[in-house]
Amino acid sequence: MVEAKTIQSSLMQTYNRFPITVAKGKGSYVWDTDGCRFLDFTAGIATCNLGHVPQAVKEAVSSQLEELWHCSNLYHIDAQEKLAALLTEYSCLDQVFFCNSGAEANEAAIKLVRLFSTERSNIVTFRQSFHGRTMATLSATGQGKIQTGFAPLLKGFTYFPYNDRVSLARLKVEQPAAVMLELVQGEGGVIPAEQDWIDELVQICTDLQILLVIDEVQTGMGRTGSLFAYQQYGLEPDIITLAKGLGSGFPIGAMLAKKRIAQAFQPGSHGSTFGGNPLAATAGLATVTELVHSPVIQNGAEKSMLLITYLKQLKQEFPQIKTIRGRGLLIGMEVADVPAGEIVQAAIQEKLLILTAGPSVIRLLPPLTITEDDILLFIKKFRSVLTHVFS
Ligand SMILES: Cc1ncc(COP(=O)(O)O)c(C=O)c1O
C-alpha cells in the first residue's frame, strides 16, 4: 500500500487541499478514511446534485460496465443519442456536442461562435465571471487572478461590468459576435443576474443578432430550482454549456445550440476522444432521467426556501452576515470581520463541508435531495461554527 502522504507529495500543487481524504459518500454525507462522517454542503462543487452515489445512476453505470466502456465517436453510441434527445426535449436547444468538462464545453461554444459568425469574432463576457482554466476559457474569464502569468491570452474577449445597465449601450457600438454569461456568477461570489438587466441585454442581442451563450456549468441540472437557470429568466439562449451535475460525478460536459448555429460544425470541425463515451453518456442519461422524471428539482426548490428562512434567522443572530443571496440551492452569504476561508476551516472541526466564493462569501451547495433533517443539522453545526469564529 502506498501511503496517502507519498501520493500527495507527487501531485502538482494546484489546489489548497483540506486535510481530509474522502473515501466514501452517500446522499448528503461523506466519510473520511478514519470513518468520520461529514455533512456535505458542497456536493463536489455543484456536481453531485442527486447526492452521493445515487441509486439509479449507480445501477445504470454498473450494468454499462459489463457491456462496453469506451467506443470512438466514429461510431454511434446509443446512450449518447438518447441523452442528446432528452436534453433537447427539455431545453430550447436542438443539437448537442459532448465533451468531458465545463471548460471544454465553453471551448466548444467559443469555437462554434467563431465558426458561425464569419464577419465578427469578438465575445463579450463579464467581470467576476468564471468560464474555465484552458487558455480560451481563462481568456474569457473576467478575473485577473485566474489570468495572471498566462499571457499572451487569446484575443477577442471584452469584459463588461455585470448587472450594469448603463454599460449595455457600449454593446451596440461593439457589436460582438456573442455575449457569454452565467445567470448566477458562481465562483465570482454567487451573484444572480438582475431581471431588468437581462431583459435589456437580451433585447440588444436580438436586435443586433448577437449570439447569447449561457454558461450553465454551475447553474444547470436543477441547481437553481429549474433544470436550467435560463428557464427562470424568460429568455431563449442560442447556446448553453453544461458539465458538473450532468453526470452525477462521472466526467461529462455538453454544449447545446440552436440548429441553425450548430450546423456550422461539420465533420472535422471539433471532436473529443472521450466526449460522451458509453460510460459517461450512461451516467448522464440516468442523471437527466432522474432530474426530469422525479420530484428532485422541486425538492431542491422547496428546501432552498427552508434553508434561506433558517439562514435569515442566523443573520439576525450574527450581524457579521451581511447578505444572503442566490437561486435555488446555489446560495451565497457575504460575511464581514473574518475571511470566509476561516469559516470554512472552522466548519471542518464541526464535520461540515462548505465552500467560499471569493474572499468574503460563503457558498452553500447541498444536493437537491437534501432533507429537512439535514438542513436542521446544518443550521446546528453552522451556528456553532459562527459562534466559535465570531466570539
Ligand atoms: C460557470 C462555470 N463555467 C465553467 C467552469 C469550468 O468547469 P470545469 O472545472 O469542469 O472545467 C466552472 C467550474 O467551476 C464554472 O463554475
Short mmCIF file of N, CA, C and O in Angstrom, two decimals, residues 202-265:
data_model
loop_
_atom_site.label_atom_id
_atom_site.label_comp_id
_atom_site.label_asym_id
_atom_site.label_seq_id
_atom_site.Cartn_x
_atom_site.Cartn_y
_atom_site.Cartn_z
N VAL A 202 -30.83 40.99 -23.51
CA VAL A 202 -31.42 40.07 -24.48
C VAL A 202 -32.01 40.85 -25.66
O VAL A 202 -31.86 40.46 -26.83
N GLN A 203 -32.64 41.98 -25.35
CA GLN A 203 -33.24 42.79 -26.41
C GLN A 203 -32.16 43.28 -27.39
O GLN A 203 -32.33 43.21 -28.61
N ILE A 204 -31.04 43.73 -26.84
CA ILE A 204 -29.95 44.22 -27.70
C ILE A 204 -29.40 43.06 -28.54
O ILE A 204 -29.16 43.20 -29.75
N CYS A 205 -29.22 41.90 -27.91
CA CYS A 205 -28.71 40.73 -28.64
C CYS A 205 -29.65 40.37 -29.79
O CYS A 205 -29.21 40.08 -30.91
N THR A 206 -30.95 40.40 -29.51
CA THR A 206 -31.93 40.06 -30.54
C THR A 206 -31.86 41.08 -31.68
O THR A 206 -31.78 40.71 -32.86
N ASP A 207 -31.87 42.37 -31.32
CA ASP A 207 -31.88 43.43 -32.34
C ASP A 207 -30.64 43.38 -33.22
O ASP A 207 -30.71 43.64 -34.42
N LEU A 208 -29.49 43.10 -32.60
CA LEU A 208 -28.23 43.19 -33.36
C LEU A 208 -27.68 41.82 -33.78
O LEU A 208 -26.53 41.72 -34.21
N GLN A 209 -28.51 40.80 -33.62
CA GLN A 209 -28.10 39.42 -33.98
C GLN A 209 -26.78 39.03 -33.32
O GLN A 209 -25.85 38.52 -33.97
N ILE A 210 -26.71 39.31 -32.03
CA ILE A 210 -25.56 38.89 -31.22
C ILE A 210 -25.96 37.57 -30.56
O ILE A 210 -27.03 37.49 -29.95
N LEU A 211 -25.12 36.55 -30.69
CA LEU A 211 -25.48 35.25 -30.10
C LEU A 211 -25.43 35.33 -28.57
O LEU A 211 -24.56 35.98 -27.99
N LEU A 212 -26.39 34.65 -27.95
CA LEU A 212 -26.47 34.63 -26.49
C LEU A 212 -26.02 33.25 -25.99
O LEU A 212 -26.69 32.24 -26.25
N VAL A 213 -24.88 33.23 -25.32
CA VAL A 213 -24.32 31.98 -24.81
C VAL A 213 -24.45 31.98 -23.29
O VAL A 213 -23.91 32.86 -22.62
N ILE A 214 -25.18 31.03 -22.75
CA ILE A 214 -25.35 30.97 -21.30
C ILE A 214 -24.51 29.80 -20.75
O ILE A 214 -24.71 28.65 -21.14
N ASP A 215 -23.58 30.15 -19.87
CA ASP A 215 -22.75 29.14 -19.22
C ASP A 215 -23.55 28.59 -18.04
O ASP A 215 -23.68 29.24 -17.01
N GLU A 216 -24.08 27.38 -18.22
CA GLU A 216 -24.90 26.74 -17.17
C GLU A 216 -24.10 25.63 -16.47
O GLU A 216 -24.69 24.70 -15.92
N VAL A 217 -22.78 25.73 -16.54
CA VAL A 217 -21.96 24.67 -15.97
C VAL A 217 -22.26 24.50 -14.47
O VAL A 217 -22.37 23.38 -13.97
N GLN A 218 -22.41 25.62 -13.76
CA GLN A 218 -22.70 25.55 -12.33
C GLN A 218 -24.20 25.69 -12.04
O GLN A 218 -24.73 25.09 -11.11
N THR A 219 -24.90 26.48 -12.85
CA THR A 219 -26.32 26.75 -12.57
C THR A 219 -27.26 25.68 -13.13
O THR A 219 -28.42 25.62 -12.73
N GLY A 220 -26.75 24.85 -14.04
CA GLY A 220 -27.60 23.88 -14.72
C GLY A 220 -27.92 22.65 -13.88
O GLY A 220 -27.54 22.56 -12.71
N MET A 221 -28.66 21.72 -14.46
CA MET A 221 -29.01 20.44 -13.88
C MET A 221 -29.75 20.58 -12.54
O MET A 221 -29.45 19.88 -11.57
N GLY A 222 -30.68 21.53 -12.52
CA GLY A 222 -31.58 21.66 -11.37
C GLY A 222 -31.06 22.51 -10.24
O GLY A 222 -31.77 22.81 -9.28
N ARG A 223 -29.81 22.91 -10.31
CA ARG A 223 -29.16 23.59 -9.18
C ARG A 223 -29.92 24.83 -8.71
O ARG A 223 -29.99 25.11 -7.52
N THR A 224 -30.48 25.60 -9.65
CA THR A 224 -31.10 26.87 -9.24
C THR A 224 -32.63 26.79 -9.11
O THR A 224 -33.30 27.81 -8.97
N GLY A 225 -33.17 25.56 -9.17
CA GLY A 225 -34.62 25.41 -8.97
C GLY A 225 -35.39 25.08 -10.23
O GLY A 225 -36.60 24.81 -10.18
N SER A 226 -34.73 25.12 -11.38
CA SER A 226 -35.31 24.62 -12.64
C SER A 226 -34.19 23.85 -13.34
O SER A 226 -33.02 24.00 -12.97
N LEU A 227 -34.53 23.05 -14.36
CA LEU A 227 -33.47 22.23 -14.97
C LEU A 227 -32.31 23.11 -15.41
O LEU A 227 -31.15 22.80 -15.15
N PHE A 228 -32.65 24.24 -16.06
CA PHE A 228 -31.62 25.23 -16.44
C PHE A 228 -32.03 26.59 -15.87
O PHE A 228 -33.21 26.92 -15.84
N ALA A 229 -31.04 27.38 -15.49
CA ALA A 229 -31.35 28.70 -14.90
C ALA A 229 -32.02 29.61 -15.90
O ALA A 229 -32.87 30.43 -15.54
N TYR A 230 -31.67 29.49 -17.22
CA TYR A 230 -32.23 30.43 -18.20
C TYR A 230 -33.75 30.35 -18.24
O TYR A 230 -34.43 31.32 -18.59
N GLN A 231 -34.31 29.18 -17.83
CA GLN A 231 -35.76 28.99 -17.88
C GLN A 231 -36.49 29.91 -16.89
O GLN A 231 -37.69 30.12 -17.02
N GLN A 232 -35.77 30.44 -15.92
CA GLN A 232 -36.40 31.36 -14.95
C GLN A 232 -36.33 32.81 -15.40
O GLN A 232 -36.86 33.70 -14.75
N TYR A 233 -35.60 33.07 -16.50
CA TYR A 233 -35.39 34.45 -16.93
C TYR A 233 -36.21 34.83 -18.17
O TYR A 233 -36.05 35.92 -18.71
N GLY A 234 -37.03 33.89 -18.65
CA GLY A 234 -37.86 34.17 -19.82
C GLY A 234 -37.04 34.51 -21.05
O GLY A 234 -37.35 35.46 -21.77
N LEU A 235 -35.98 33.78 -21.28
CA LEU A 235 -35.14 34.03 -22.47
C LEU A 235 -34.82 32.72 -23.18
O LEU A 235 -34.96 31.64 -22.60
N GLU A 236 -34.43 32.83 -24.44
CA GLU A 236 -34.05 31.65 -25.24
C GLU A 236 -32.61 31.80 -25.69
O GLU A 236 -32.33 32.54 -26.65
N PRO A 237 -31.67 31.13 -25.02
CA PRO A 237 -30.27 31.26 -25.45
C PRO A 237 -30.04 30.59 -26.80
O PRO A 237 -30.80 29.71 -27.20
N ASP A 238 -28.98 31.01 -27.49
CA ASP A 238 -28.59 30.35 -28.74
C ASP A 238 -27.72 29.14 -28.44
O ASP A 238 -27.69 28.18 -29.20
N ILE A 239 -26.97 29.25 -27.34
CA ILE A 239 -26.04 28.18 -26.95
C ILE A 239 -26.05 28.09 -25.42
O ILE A 239 -26.09 29.12 -24.75
N ILE A 240 -26.02 26.87 -24.89
CA ILE A 240 -25.75 26.73 -23.44
C ILE A 240 -24.64 25.69 -23.25
O ILE A 240 -24.43 24.82 -24.11
N THR A 241 -23.95 25.80 -22.11
CA THR A 241 -22.91 24.83 -21.81
C THR A 241 -23.20 24.19 -20.46
O THR A 241 -23.68 24.83 -19.54
N LEU A 242 -22.91 22.89 -20.38
CA LEU A 242 -23.21 22.10 -19.19
C LEU A 242 -22.00 21.25 -18.80
O LEU A 242 -21.18 20.92 -19.66
N ALA A 243 -21.92 20.87 -17.55
CA ALA A 243 -20.95 19.86 -17.09
C ALA A 243 -21.38 19.50 -15.66
O ALA A 243 -22.54 19.16 -15.45
N LYS A 244 -20.47 19.61 -14.71
CA LYS A 244 -20.75 19.38 -13.28
C LYS A 244 -21.88 18.37 -13.02
O LYS A 244 -21.65 17.17 -13.05
N GLY A 245 -23.11 18.85 -12.77
CA GLY A 245 -24.21 17.97 -12.37
C GLY A 245 -24.73 17.05 -13.46
O GLY A 245 -25.60 16.22 -13.21
N LEU A 246 -24.21 17.16 -14.67
CA LEU A 246 -24.73 16.37 -15.79
C LEU A 246 -24.49 14.87 -15.61
O LEU A 246 -25.29 14.05 -16.07
N GLY A 247 -23.40 14.49 -14.96
CA GLY A 247 -23.10 13.05 -14.84
C GLY A 247 -23.06 12.56 -13.40
O GLY A 247 -22.53 11.49 -13.13
N SER A 248 -23.58 13.36 -12.46
CA SER A 248 -23.58 12.97 -11.03
C SER A 248 -22.19 12.67 -10.49
O SER A 248 -22.04 11.90 -9.55
N GLY A 249 -21.17 13.21 -11.11
CA GLY A 249 -19.80 12.95 -10.67
C GLY A 249 -18.99 12.20 -11.71
O GLY A 249 -17.76 12.19 -11.66
N PHE A 250 -19.67 11.57 -12.67
CA PHE A 250 -18.96 10.96 -13.79
C PHE A 250 -18.61 12.09 -14.76
O PHE A 250 -19.48 12.89 -15.09
N PRO A 251 -17.34 12.22 -15.20
CA PRO A 251 -16.97 13.39 -16.01
C PRO A 251 -17.66 13.42 -17.38
O PRO A 251 -17.46 12.52 -18.20
N ILE A 252 -18.48 14.43 -17.56
CA ILE A 252 -19.12 14.66 -18.87
C ILE A 252 -19.52 16.13 -18.96
O ILE A 252 -19.96 16.73 -17.98
N GLY A 253 -19.32 16.71 -20.14
CA GLY A 253 -19.75 18.08 -20.40
C GLY A 253 -20.54 18.09 -21.70
O GLY A 253 -20.51 17.12 -22.47
N ALA A 254 -21.26 19.19 -21.94
CA ALA A 254 -22.04 19.27 -23.17
C ALA A 254 -22.21 20.72 -23.59
O ALA A 254 -22.27 21.61 -22.75
N MET A 255 -22.26 20.91 -24.91
CA MET A 255 -22.56 22.23 -25.46
C MET A 255 -23.79 22.03 -26.35
O MET A 255 -23.78 21.18 -27.25
N LEU A 256 -24.84 22.79 -26.07
CA LEU A 256 -26.10 22.66 -26.81
C LEU A 256 -26.32 23.94 -27.61
O LEU A 256 -26.06 25.04 -27.09
N ALA A 257 -26.82 23.81 -28.83
CA ALA A 257 -27.04 25.00 -29.65
C ALA A 257 -28.30 24.85 -30.49
O ALA A 257 -28.80 23.75 -30.72
N LYS A 258 -28.79 26.00 -30.93
CA LYS A 258 -29.88 26.01 -31.90
C LYS A 258 -29.34 25.41 -33.21
O LYS A 258 -28.17 25.60 -33.55
N LYS A 259 -30.24 24.76 -33.96
CA LYS A 259 -29.79 24.02 -35.14
C LYS A 259 -29.07 24.89 -36.16
O LYS A 259 -28.03 24.52 -36.70
N ARG A 260 -29.60 26.09 -36.41
CA ARG A 260 -29.01 26.94 -37.46
C ARG A 260 -27.57 27.30 -37.12
O ARG A 260 -26.74 27.51 -38.00
N ILE A 261 -27.26 27.35 -35.82
CA ILE A 261 -25.89 27.66 -35.40
C ILE A 261 -25.06 26.38 -35.38
O ILE A 261 -23.93 26.35 -35.89
N ALA A 262 -25.64 25.32 -34.80
CA ALA A 262 -24.93 24.04 -34.68
C ALA A 262 -24.45 23.54 -36.05
O ALA A 262 -23.41 22.86 -36.15
N GLN A 263 -25.20 23.89 -37.09
CA GLN A 263 -24.85 23.39 -38.43
C GLN A 263 -23.51 23.92 -38.94
O GLN A 263 -22.96 23.39 -39.91
N ALA A 264 -22.98 24.96 -38.28
CA ALA A 264 -21.65 25.45 -38.69
C ALA A 264 -20.59 24.37 -38.42
O ALA A 264 -19.55 24.35 -39.07
N PHE A 265 -20.84 23.51 -37.43
CA PHE A 265 -19.91 22.40 -37.15
C PHE A 265 -20.13 21.29 -38.18
O PHE A 265 -21.23 20.76 -38.31
#
